[in-house]
Coordinates of C-alpha atoms and ligand atoms in Angstrom, one line a residue:
M1 CA -1.5 40.4 -3.5
A2 CA -3.2 40.0 -6.9
E3 CA -2.0 36.3 -6.8
V4 CA -3.6 35.7 -3.4
D5 CA -6.9 37.1 -4.7
L6 CA -6.7 34.9 -7.8
S7 CA -6.0 31.8 -5.8
K8 CA -8.9 32.6 -3.4
K9 CA -11.2 33.1 -6.4
V10 CA -10.3 29.7 -7.8
A11 CA -10.6 28.1 -4.4
D12 CA -14.0 29.7 -3.8
R13 CA -15.2 27.9 -6.9
Y14 CA -15.2 24.7 -5.0
L15 CA -17.5 24.0 -2.2
K16 CA -15.7 21.8 0.3
R17 CA -17.6 18.8 1.7
E18 CA -16.5 16.0 3.9
V19 CA -13.0 14.5 4.1
L20 CA -12.7 11.4 2.0
G21 CA -9.5 10.3 3.5
E22 CA -5.8 11.1 3.8
G23 CA -3.1 9.7 1.7
T24 CA 0.6 10.1 1.2
Y25 CA 0.5 13.6 0.0
G26 CA -2.3 15.1 2.1
V27 CA -6.0 15.2 2.8
V28 CA -8.6 14.5 0.1
Y29 CA -11.9 16.3 0.3
K30 CA -15.1 15.8 -1.6
A31 CA -16.2 19.1 -3.1
I32 CA -18.7 20.5 -5.5
D33 CA -17.6 22.6 -8.4
T34 CA -20.0 25.5 -8.3
K35 CA -19.3 26.3 -11.9
T36 CA -20.4 23.0 -13.3
G37 CA -22.3 21.4 -10.4
Q38 CA -20.0 18.4 -10.7
T39 CA -18.8 16.5 -7.6
V40 CA -15.0 16.4 -7.4
A41 CA -12.3 15.1 -5.2
I42 CA -9.7 17.7 -4.1
K43 CA -6.3 16.5 -3.0
K44 CA -4.7 19.1 -0.8
I45 CA -1.0 18.7 -1.1
R46 CA 1.2 20.0 1.7
L47 CA 4.0 21.9 0.1
G48 CA 6.1 21.5 3.3
K49 CA 9.3 23.5 3.2
Q50 CA 8.7 24.8 -0.3
K51 CA 7.3 28.1 1.0
E52 CA 7.9 29.8 -2.2
G53 CA 5.4 27.5 -3.8
V54 CA 5.5 24.8 -6.4
N55 CA 8.6 24.8 -8.5
F56 CA 8.6 25.3 -12.2
T57 CA 9.3 21.7 -13.1
A58 CA 6.4 20.6 -10.9
L59 CA 4.1 23.1 -12.6
R60 CA 5.1 22.0 -16.0
E61 CA 4.5 18.4 -15.1
I62 CA 1.1 19.1 -13.6
K63 CA 0.2 20.8 -16.8
L64 CA 1.2 17.6 -18.7
L65 CA -0.9 15.5 -16.3
K66 CA -3.9 17.8 -17.1
E67 CA -3.5 16.8 -20.7
L68 CA -3.4 13.1 -19.9
K69 CA -6.9 12.3 -20.8
S70 CA -8.2 8.7 -21.3
P71 CA -11.3 6.8 -20.2
H72 CA -9.1 4.8 -17.8
I73 CA -7.2 7.7 -16.2
I74 CA -8.6 9.9 -13.4
E75 CA -9.0 13.3 -15.0
L76 CA -7.0 16.1 -13.3
I77 CA -9.6 18.9 -13.8
D78 CA -7.8 21.7 -12.1
A79 CA -4.8 22.6 -10.0
F80 CA -4.3 25.7 -7.9
P81 CA -2.3 26.9 -4.9
H82 CA -4.2 28.1 -1.9
K83 CA -2.9 29.0 1.6
G84 CA 0.4 27.4 1.0
N85 CA -1.1 24.1 -0.2
L86 CA -1.4 22.9 -3.7
H87 CA -4.9 21.7 -4.6
L88 CA -5.4 19.1 -7.3
V89 CA -9.0 18.7 -8.4
F90 CA -9.9 15.3 -9.8
E91 CA -13.1 13.7 -11.0
F92 CA -14.9 12.0 -8.1
M93 CA -15.0 8.2 -8.0
E94 CA -17.3 6.0 -6.0
T95 CA -15.0 3.3 -4.7
D96 CA -11.7 1.6 -5.4
L97 CA -10.5 -1.8 -6.3
E98 CA -9.0 -2.5 -2.9
T99 CA -12.5 -2.1 -1.4
V100 CA -13.9 -4.5 -4.0
I101 CA -11.2 -7.1 -3.4
R102 CA -11.5 -7.0 0.4
N103 CA -15.3 -7.1 0.4
T104 CA -16.1 -10.8 1.1
N105 CA -19.7 -10.3 0.0
I106 CA -18.5 -9.7 -3.5
F107 CA -18.0 -12.6 -5.8
L108 CA -15.6 -11.9 -8.6
S109 CA -16.1 -14.2 -11.6
P110 CA -13.2 -14.9 -14.0
A111 CA -14.9 -12.5 -16.5
D112 CA -15.1 -9.8 -13.8
I113 CA -11.4 -10.2 -13.0
K114 CA -10.7 -10.0 -16.7
S115 CA -12.6 -6.8 -17.0
Y116 CA -10.8 -5.1 -14.1
M117 CA -7.5 -6.2 -15.6
Q118 CA -8.3 -5.0 -19.0
M119 CA -9.3 -1.5 -17.8
T120 CA -6.1 -1.4 -15.7
L121 CA -3.9 -2.3 -18.6
K122 CA -5.7 0.1 -20.9
G123 CA -5.0 3.0 -18.5
L124 CA -1.3 1.9 -18.2
A125 CA -0.8 1.4 -21.9
F126 CA -2.2 4.8 -22.6
C127 CA 0.2 6.5 -20.2
H128 CA 3.2 4.5 -21.2
K129 CA 2.6 5.5 -24.8
K130 CA 2.9 9.1 -23.6
W131 CA 6.1 8.2 -21.7
V132 CA 4.5 8.6 -18.3
L133 CA 5.0 6.0 -15.6
H134 CA 2.8 5.6 -12.6
R135 CA 5.4 4.1 -10.2
D136 CA 2.9 3.6 -7.4
M137 CA 0.3 1.1 -8.7
K138 CA -1.7 -0.6 -6.1
P139 CA -5.4 -1.6 -5.7
N140 CA -6.4 1.6 -3.8
N141 CA -5.1 3.7 -6.6
L142 CA -7.5 2.0 -9.0
L143 CA -10.7 4.0 -8.6
I144 CA -14.1 2.8 -9.7
G145 CA -16.8 5.1 -11.0
S146 CA -20.6 4.9 -10.7
H147 CA -20.8 2.9 -14.0
G148 CA -18.2 0.4 -13.0
Q149 CA -15.4 2.0 -15.0
L150 CA -12.0 1.6 -13.5
K151 CA -9.5 4.5 -13.7
L152 CA -6.0 4.9 -12.6
A153 CA -5.4 7.6 -10.0
D154 CA -2.2 9.3 -8.9
F155 CA -0.4 9.1 -12.2
G156 CA 2.8 10.9 -12.1
L157 CA 2.5 12.3 -8.6
A158 CA 5.5 10.3 -7.3
R159 CA 7.6 12.1 -9.8
I160 CA 6.3 15.5 -9.2
F161 CA 6.2 15.5 -5.4
G162 CA 8.9 13.0 -4.8
S163 CA 8.9 9.7 -3.0
P164 CA 7.2 10.2 0.3
D165 CA 9.0 9.8 3.6
R166 CA 8.3 6.2 4.0
R167 CA 9.2 6.0 7.6
F168 CA 5.9 7.4 8.7
T169 CA 3.4 6.6 6.0
H170 CA 1.3 3.7 5.1
Q171 CA 3.3 3.5 1.9
V172 CA 5.0 0.4 3.2
F173 CA 2.2 -1.6 1.6
A174 CA 3.3 -0.2 -1.8
R175 CA 6.3 -2.5 -1.4
W176 CA 4.2 -5.5 -2.2
Y177 CA 3.7 -4.2 -5.7
R178 CA 7.3 -3.2 -6.3
A179 CA 9.3 -4.7 -9.2
P180 CA 12.5 -6.6 -8.4
E181 CA 14.6 -4.0 -10.3
L182 CA 13.4 -1.3 -7.9
L183 CA 14.0 -3.5 -4.9
F184 CA 17.6 -4.1 -6.1
G185 CA 18.0 -0.3 -6.3
A186 CA 17.8 0.4 -10.1
K187 CA 17.8 4.1 -10.6
Q188 CA 16.9 4.0 -14.2
Y189 CA 13.9 1.9 -14.9
G190 CA 11.0 1.8 -17.3
A191 CA 7.3 1.0 -17.8
G192 CA 8.0 -2.5 -16.6
V193 CA 7.7 -1.4 -13.0
D194 CA 4.0 -0.7 -13.6
V195 CA 3.5 -4.0 -15.4
W196 CA 5.0 -5.9 -12.5
A197 CA 2.7 -4.0 -10.1
A198 CA -0.3 -4.8 -12.4
G199 CA 0.7 -8.5 -12.3
C200 CA 0.6 -8.3 -8.5
I201 CA -2.9 -6.7 -8.7
F202 CA -4.0 -9.5 -11.1
A203 CA -2.7 -12.1 -8.6
E204 CA -4.6 -10.3 -5.8
L205 CA -7.8 -10.3 -7.8
L206 CA -7.4 -14.1 -8.4
N207 CA -6.5 -15.0 -4.8
R208 CA -8.4 -12.1 -3.0
R209 CA -5.4 -11.2 -0.9
P210 CA -2.2 -9.4 -1.5
F211 CA 0.1 -11.7 -3.3
L212 CA 3.7 -11.0 -2.1
Q213 CA 3.6 -9.4 1.3
G214 CA 7.2 -8.6 2.2
S215 CA 8.0 -6.9 5.4
S216 CA 11.2 -5.3 4.1
D217 CA 12.8 -4.9 0.7
I218 CA 15.0 -7.9 1.4
D219 CA 12.0 -9.9 2.5
Q220 CA 10.0 -8.8 -0.5
L221 CA 12.7 -10.1 -2.8
G222 CA 12.7 -13.3 -0.8
K223 CA 8.9 -13.6 -1.3
I224 CA 9.3 -13.0 -5.0
F225 CA 12.0 -15.6 -5.4
A226 CA 10.0 -18.1 -3.3
A227 CA 7.1 -17.7 -5.7
F228 CA 9.0 -17.6 -9.0
G229 CA 12.4 -19.2 -8.2
T230 CA 15.6 -17.2 -7.5
A231 CA 16.4 -14.9 -10.4
T232 CA 19.5 -16.0 -12.3
P233 CA 21.9 -14.0 -14.6
S234 CA 20.8 -16.3 -17.5
Q235 CA 17.2 -15.0 -17.0
W236 CA 18.2 -11.5 -16.3
P237 CA 21.7 -10.5 -17.5
D238 CA 21.7 -7.1 -15.8
L239 CA 20.8 -8.5 -12.4
A240 CA 24.3 -8.6 -10.9
Y241 CA 25.0 -5.0 -11.9
L242 CA 22.1 -3.5 -10.0
P243 CA 23.2 -1.1 -7.2
D244 CA 21.8 -3.1 -4.3
Y245 CA 22.3 -6.6 -5.8
V246 CA 23.0 -9.4 -3.3
E247 CA 23.0 -13.0 -4.2
Y248 CA 20.1 -15.0 -2.8
Q249 CA 20.2 -18.6 -2.1
Y250 CA 18.9 -20.6 -5.0
V251 CA 15.3 -21.8 -4.7
A252 CA 13.4 -23.5 -7.5
A253 CA 10.0 -22.1 -8.6
P254 CA 7.0 -24.1 -7.5
P255 CA 4.5 -24.7 -10.4
L256 CA 2.6 -21.4 -11.0
R257 CA -0.6 -23.4 -11.0
S258 CA -0.1 -24.2 -7.3
L259 CA -0.1 -20.5 -6.5
F260 CA -3.2 -19.7 -8.5
P261 CA -5.5 -22.7 -8.3
S262 CA -8.5 -20.9 -9.7
A263 CA -6.7 -19.3 -12.7
S264 CA -7.2 -20.4 -16.3
D265 CA -4.3 -21.5 -18.4
D266 CA -4.4 -18.2 -20.3
A267 CA -4.4 -16.2 -17.1
L268 CA -1.4 -18.2 -15.9
D269 CA 0.4 -17.6 -19.1
L270 CA -0.2 -13.8 -18.9
L271 CA 0.8 -13.7 -15.3
S272 CA 4.1 -15.4 -16.0
K273 CA 4.8 -12.8 -18.7
M274 CA 4.0 -9.9 -16.4
F275 CA 6.2 -11.5 -13.7
T276 CA 9.2 -11.9 -16.0
Y277 CA 12.3 -10.9 -14.1
D278 CA 14.2 -9.1 -16.8
P279 CA 12.4 -5.8 -17.3
K280 CA 13.5 -5.8 -20.9
A281 CA 11.9 -9.1 -21.5
R282 CA 8.8 -8.4 -19.5
I283 CA 5.5 -8.0 -21.5
T284 CA 4.4 -4.4 -22.0
A285 CA 0.9 -3.2 -21.1
Q286 CA 0.0 -3.0 -24.7
Q287 CA 1.2 -6.5 -25.5
A288 CA -0.6 -7.8 -22.4
L289 CA -3.9 -6.3 -23.8
E290 CA -3.3 -8.3 -27.0
H291 CA -2.7 -11.5 -25.0
R292 CA -5.2 -14.3 -25.8
Y293 CA -6.4 -14.1 -22.2
F294 CA -8.5 -11.1 -23.2
S295 CA -10.0 -12.6 -26.3
S296 CA -10.8 -16.1 -25.1
A297 CA -13.9 -17.0 -23.2
P298 CA -15.2 -15.8 -20.9
L299 CA -15.1 -12.3 -22.4
P300 CA -14.6 -9.4 -19.9
T301 CA -17.7 -8.3 -18.1
E302 CA -19.2 -5.0 -19.2
P303 CA -18.1 -2.4 -16.6
N304 CA -21.7 -1.4 -15.7
K305 CA -22.4 -5.1 -14.8
L306 CA -19.4 -5.5 -12.5
P307 CA -20.2 -6.2 -8.8
R308 CA -19.5 -3.3 -6.5
P309 CA -19.9 -2.7 -2.8
A310 CA -23.3 -1.8 -1.6
T311 CA -22.2 1.2 0.4
K312 CA -20.8 3.8 -1.8
R313 CA -19.3 7.2 -1.4
A314 CA -22.3 9.6 -2.1
S315 CA -21.5 11.2 -5.4
K316 CA -24.6 12.9 -6.6
A317 CA -24.4 16.3 -8.2
S318 CA -27.7 17.0 -6.3
D319 CA -25.5 17.3 -3.2
F320 CA -24.9 20.8 -4.5
N321 CA -27.0 23.4 -2.7
P322 CA -25.8 26.9 -3.6
Q323 CA -27.5 28.3 -0.5
E324 CA -25.3 26.3 1.8
G325 CA -21.9 27.5 2.9
P326 CA -18.9 25.3 2.6
T327 CA -18.7 22.5 5.2
V328 CA -15.2 22.6 6.5
L329 CA -14.3 19.7 8.6
S330 CA -11.0 19.3 10.2
P331 CA -9.3 16.3 8.7
P332 CA -9.4 13.2 10.8
R333 CA -5.9 11.9 11.4
K334 CA -6.0 8.6 9.7
T335 CA -4.6 6.0 12.0
R336 CA -1.5 4.9 10.3
R337 CA 0.5 1.8 10.7
V338 CA 3.9 3.2 11.4
M339 CA 6.5 0.9 10.2
P340 CA 9.9 2.4 10.1
D341 CA 11.5 1.7 6.8
R342 CA 14.9 3.1 7.4
E343 CA 16.2 2.7 3.9
G344 CA 13.3 4.4 2.3
F345 CA 12.7 4.0 -1.4
E346 CA 15.7 5.7 -2.8
G347 CA 18.5 5.3 -0.3
N348 CA 20.9 2.6 0.5
A349 CA 21.6 3.6 4.0
N350 CA 21.4 0.7 6.5
R351 CA 21.2 -1.7 3.6
T352 CA 24.0 -3.7 5.2
D353 CA 22.0 -3.7 8.5
K354 CA 19.1 -5.1 6.7
I355 CA 21.1 -7.8 5.1
E356 CA 22.5 -8.8 8.5
E357 CA 19.0 -8.8 10.0
H358 CA 17.9 -11.2 7.3
A359 CA 21.1 -13.2 7.2
G360 CA 19.1 -16.4 7.5
E361 CA 17.3 -15.8 4.3
T362 CA 20.0 -14.2 2.1
K363 CA 23.5 -14.8 1.2
N364 CA 25.9 -11.9 0.6
A365 CA 28.1 -12.9 -2.3
D366 CA 31.3 -11.4 -1.1
G367 CA 30.5 -9.5 2.0
E368 CA 31.3 -6.2 0.4
I369 CA 27.9 -4.8 -0.2
A370 CA 28.7 -1.3 0.9
G371 CA 31.8 -1.2 -1.3
R372 CA 29.9 -2.5 -4.2
N373 CA 27.2 0.1 -3.8
E374 CA 29.8 2.8 -3.9
Q375 CA 31.0 1.6 -7.3
V376 CA 27.8 2.5 -9.0
P377 CA 26.6 6.1 -9.0
T378 CA 23.3 6.2 -7.3
S379 CA 22.3 9.8 -7.9
V380 CA 20.8 9.5 -11.3
D381 CA 17.6 11.5 -11.5
F382 CA 14.4 9.5 -11.9
S383 CA 12.4 10.3 -14.9
I384 CA 8.9 9.2 -15.6
F385 CA 8.9 11.3 -18.6
A386 CA 11.2 8.8 -20.2
A387 CA 11.5 10.5 -23.5
R388 CA 13.0 13.6 -21.9
P389 CA 16.4 13.9 -20.2
P390 CA 16.4 14.2 -16.4
S391 CA 15.7 17.8 -15.4
R392 CA 18.6 18.1 -13.0
P393 CA 21.5 15.8 -14.0
T394 CA 23.4 15.0 -10.9
I395 CA 26.2 12.8 -12.3
N396 CA 28.9 13.6 -14.7
S397 CA 29.1 12.2 -18.2
A398 CA 31.9 9.7 -17.3
D399 CA 29.8 8.3 -14.5
R400 CA 26.8 8.2 -16.7
S401 CA 28.4 6.2 -19.5
H402 CA 29.9 3.9 -16.8
L403 CA 26.5 3.4 -15.4
K404 CA 25.0 2.8 -18.8
R405 CA 27.6 0.3 -19.6
K406 CA 27.2 -1.5 -16.4
L407 CA 23.5 -1.5 -16.0
D408 CA 22.3 -1.0 -19.6
L409 CA 19.0 -0.3 -18.1
E410 CA 17.8 2.3 -20.5
F411 CA 14.1 3.1 -20.4
Q412 CA 12.3 0.6 -22.3
H413 CA 10.2 2.7 -24.6
P414 CA 7.0 0.9 -25.4
E415 CA 6.4 0.4 -29.1
Ligands
ATP1 N1 -10.9 10.9 -7.2 C1 -11.4 10.5 -6.1 N2 -12.7 10.3 -5.8 C2 -13.1 9.8 -4.7 N3 -12.3 9.5 -3.6 C3 -11.0 9.7 -3.8 C4 -10.4 10.2 -5.0 N4 -9.1 10.2 -4.9 C5 -8.8 9.8 -3.6 N5 -10.0 9.5 -3.0 C6 -10.0 8.9 -1.6 O1 -9.4 9.7 -0.7 C7 -8.6 9.0 0.2 C8 -7.2 9.4 0.2 O2 -6.7 9.1 -1.1 P1 -5.2 9.2 -1.5 O3 -5.1 8.9 -3.0 O4 -4.6 10.5 -1.1 O5 -4.5 8.2 -0.6 P2 -4.6 6.6 -0.6 O6 -4.9 6.1 -2.0 O7 -5.5 6.2 0.5 O8 -3.1 6.2 -0.2 P3 -1.8 6.5 -1.0 O9 -1.5 8.0 -0.8 O10 -0.8 5.7 -0.3 O11 -2.0 6.1 -2.4 C9 -8.9 7.5 -0.1 O12 -9.9 7.0 0.7 C10 -9.3 7.6 -1.6 O13 -10.1 6.5 -1.9

């Protein structure tokens, strides 16, 4: 009972305003922190079947996220359970990069693009240094504050709350930013997945539309290979050992310049390094920041001079009127594009179906995909906290050493 009272007390601290939207994990509300007068965004996470509440591992990791403080990471101000939901309180942000990119009234100069990329990579480099991966980088997770500062949102949530049920979420769009090692089913991966996604965001800033819009994981790989040429074992030695590897028909890469006509030579060079197939050879976020693209003219635009949409989410602390009661609006059901993704993010089920569906585009090396998948243990726990061992090891040591030998895909610890 005391616990209920406590959570109510914490919840009462925040004066709920309108719904900002609904994402993978639940509804996001605008709210006012009555203690500080600060406008915040509260993400209400459905705990689903976990009636007993958030498990210990999740709580420990939420605590770690609270300590993840950087000018380019959305601050997790508070976290509390209430009425069977977990509430995560974040600093409020005015808009996001997806809104900026889609707004045709906004002209983005090369210096503006450089500025957005620099802030993105700074946020990434900071988290990677702390062994935390994002795993779900996309333009709508890059929030922009009232002074133009860009901050990465949703860091670590994929790890804590698991990969969402992708059959019924808008997460399908996240595929466009997924690194090839993930698409080939790698269960152990490193910071390179975020760098690949950042490369896709860079490409999207340059061309003002999502770069590689695959309609399935197989199609996504097809799009990647069409852009950069089919990956070969000489470029990526671990390729053929990935759990879901299938051989693709060889296509040569078109000149990168033809894909990004407006990009400078430096931008193209950095892009090609972010899109390196072998995750071990891919540039790190820190190295990318040190690339000459960022030091050559034009220099990145000052954040407060960056163009932003005219219509903003109201964000004034003056919204706070202590006389008013909380405005509780029932969350609008966001119309979602439901695209069944039968294999989801983690599973291999129906992989063979998919390959058959796309038989025209792909070539199965030996027709034994299911058999090949069985050879490689697929139940290795993910770990965004790369320095620490998986919390619940689910394979035995023989399997693990076999996997290590075959994949040799240890986390790439950034320097
Ligand atoms: N800190 C914040 N400040 C202001 N608005 C926010 C904040 N965090 C999220 N929002 C807004 O709330 C809505 C839902 O966000 P959420 O992050 O849950 O999902 P999403 O980014 O739309 O999708 P996904 O869950 O697939 O990443 C979005 O419109 C988002 O811009």
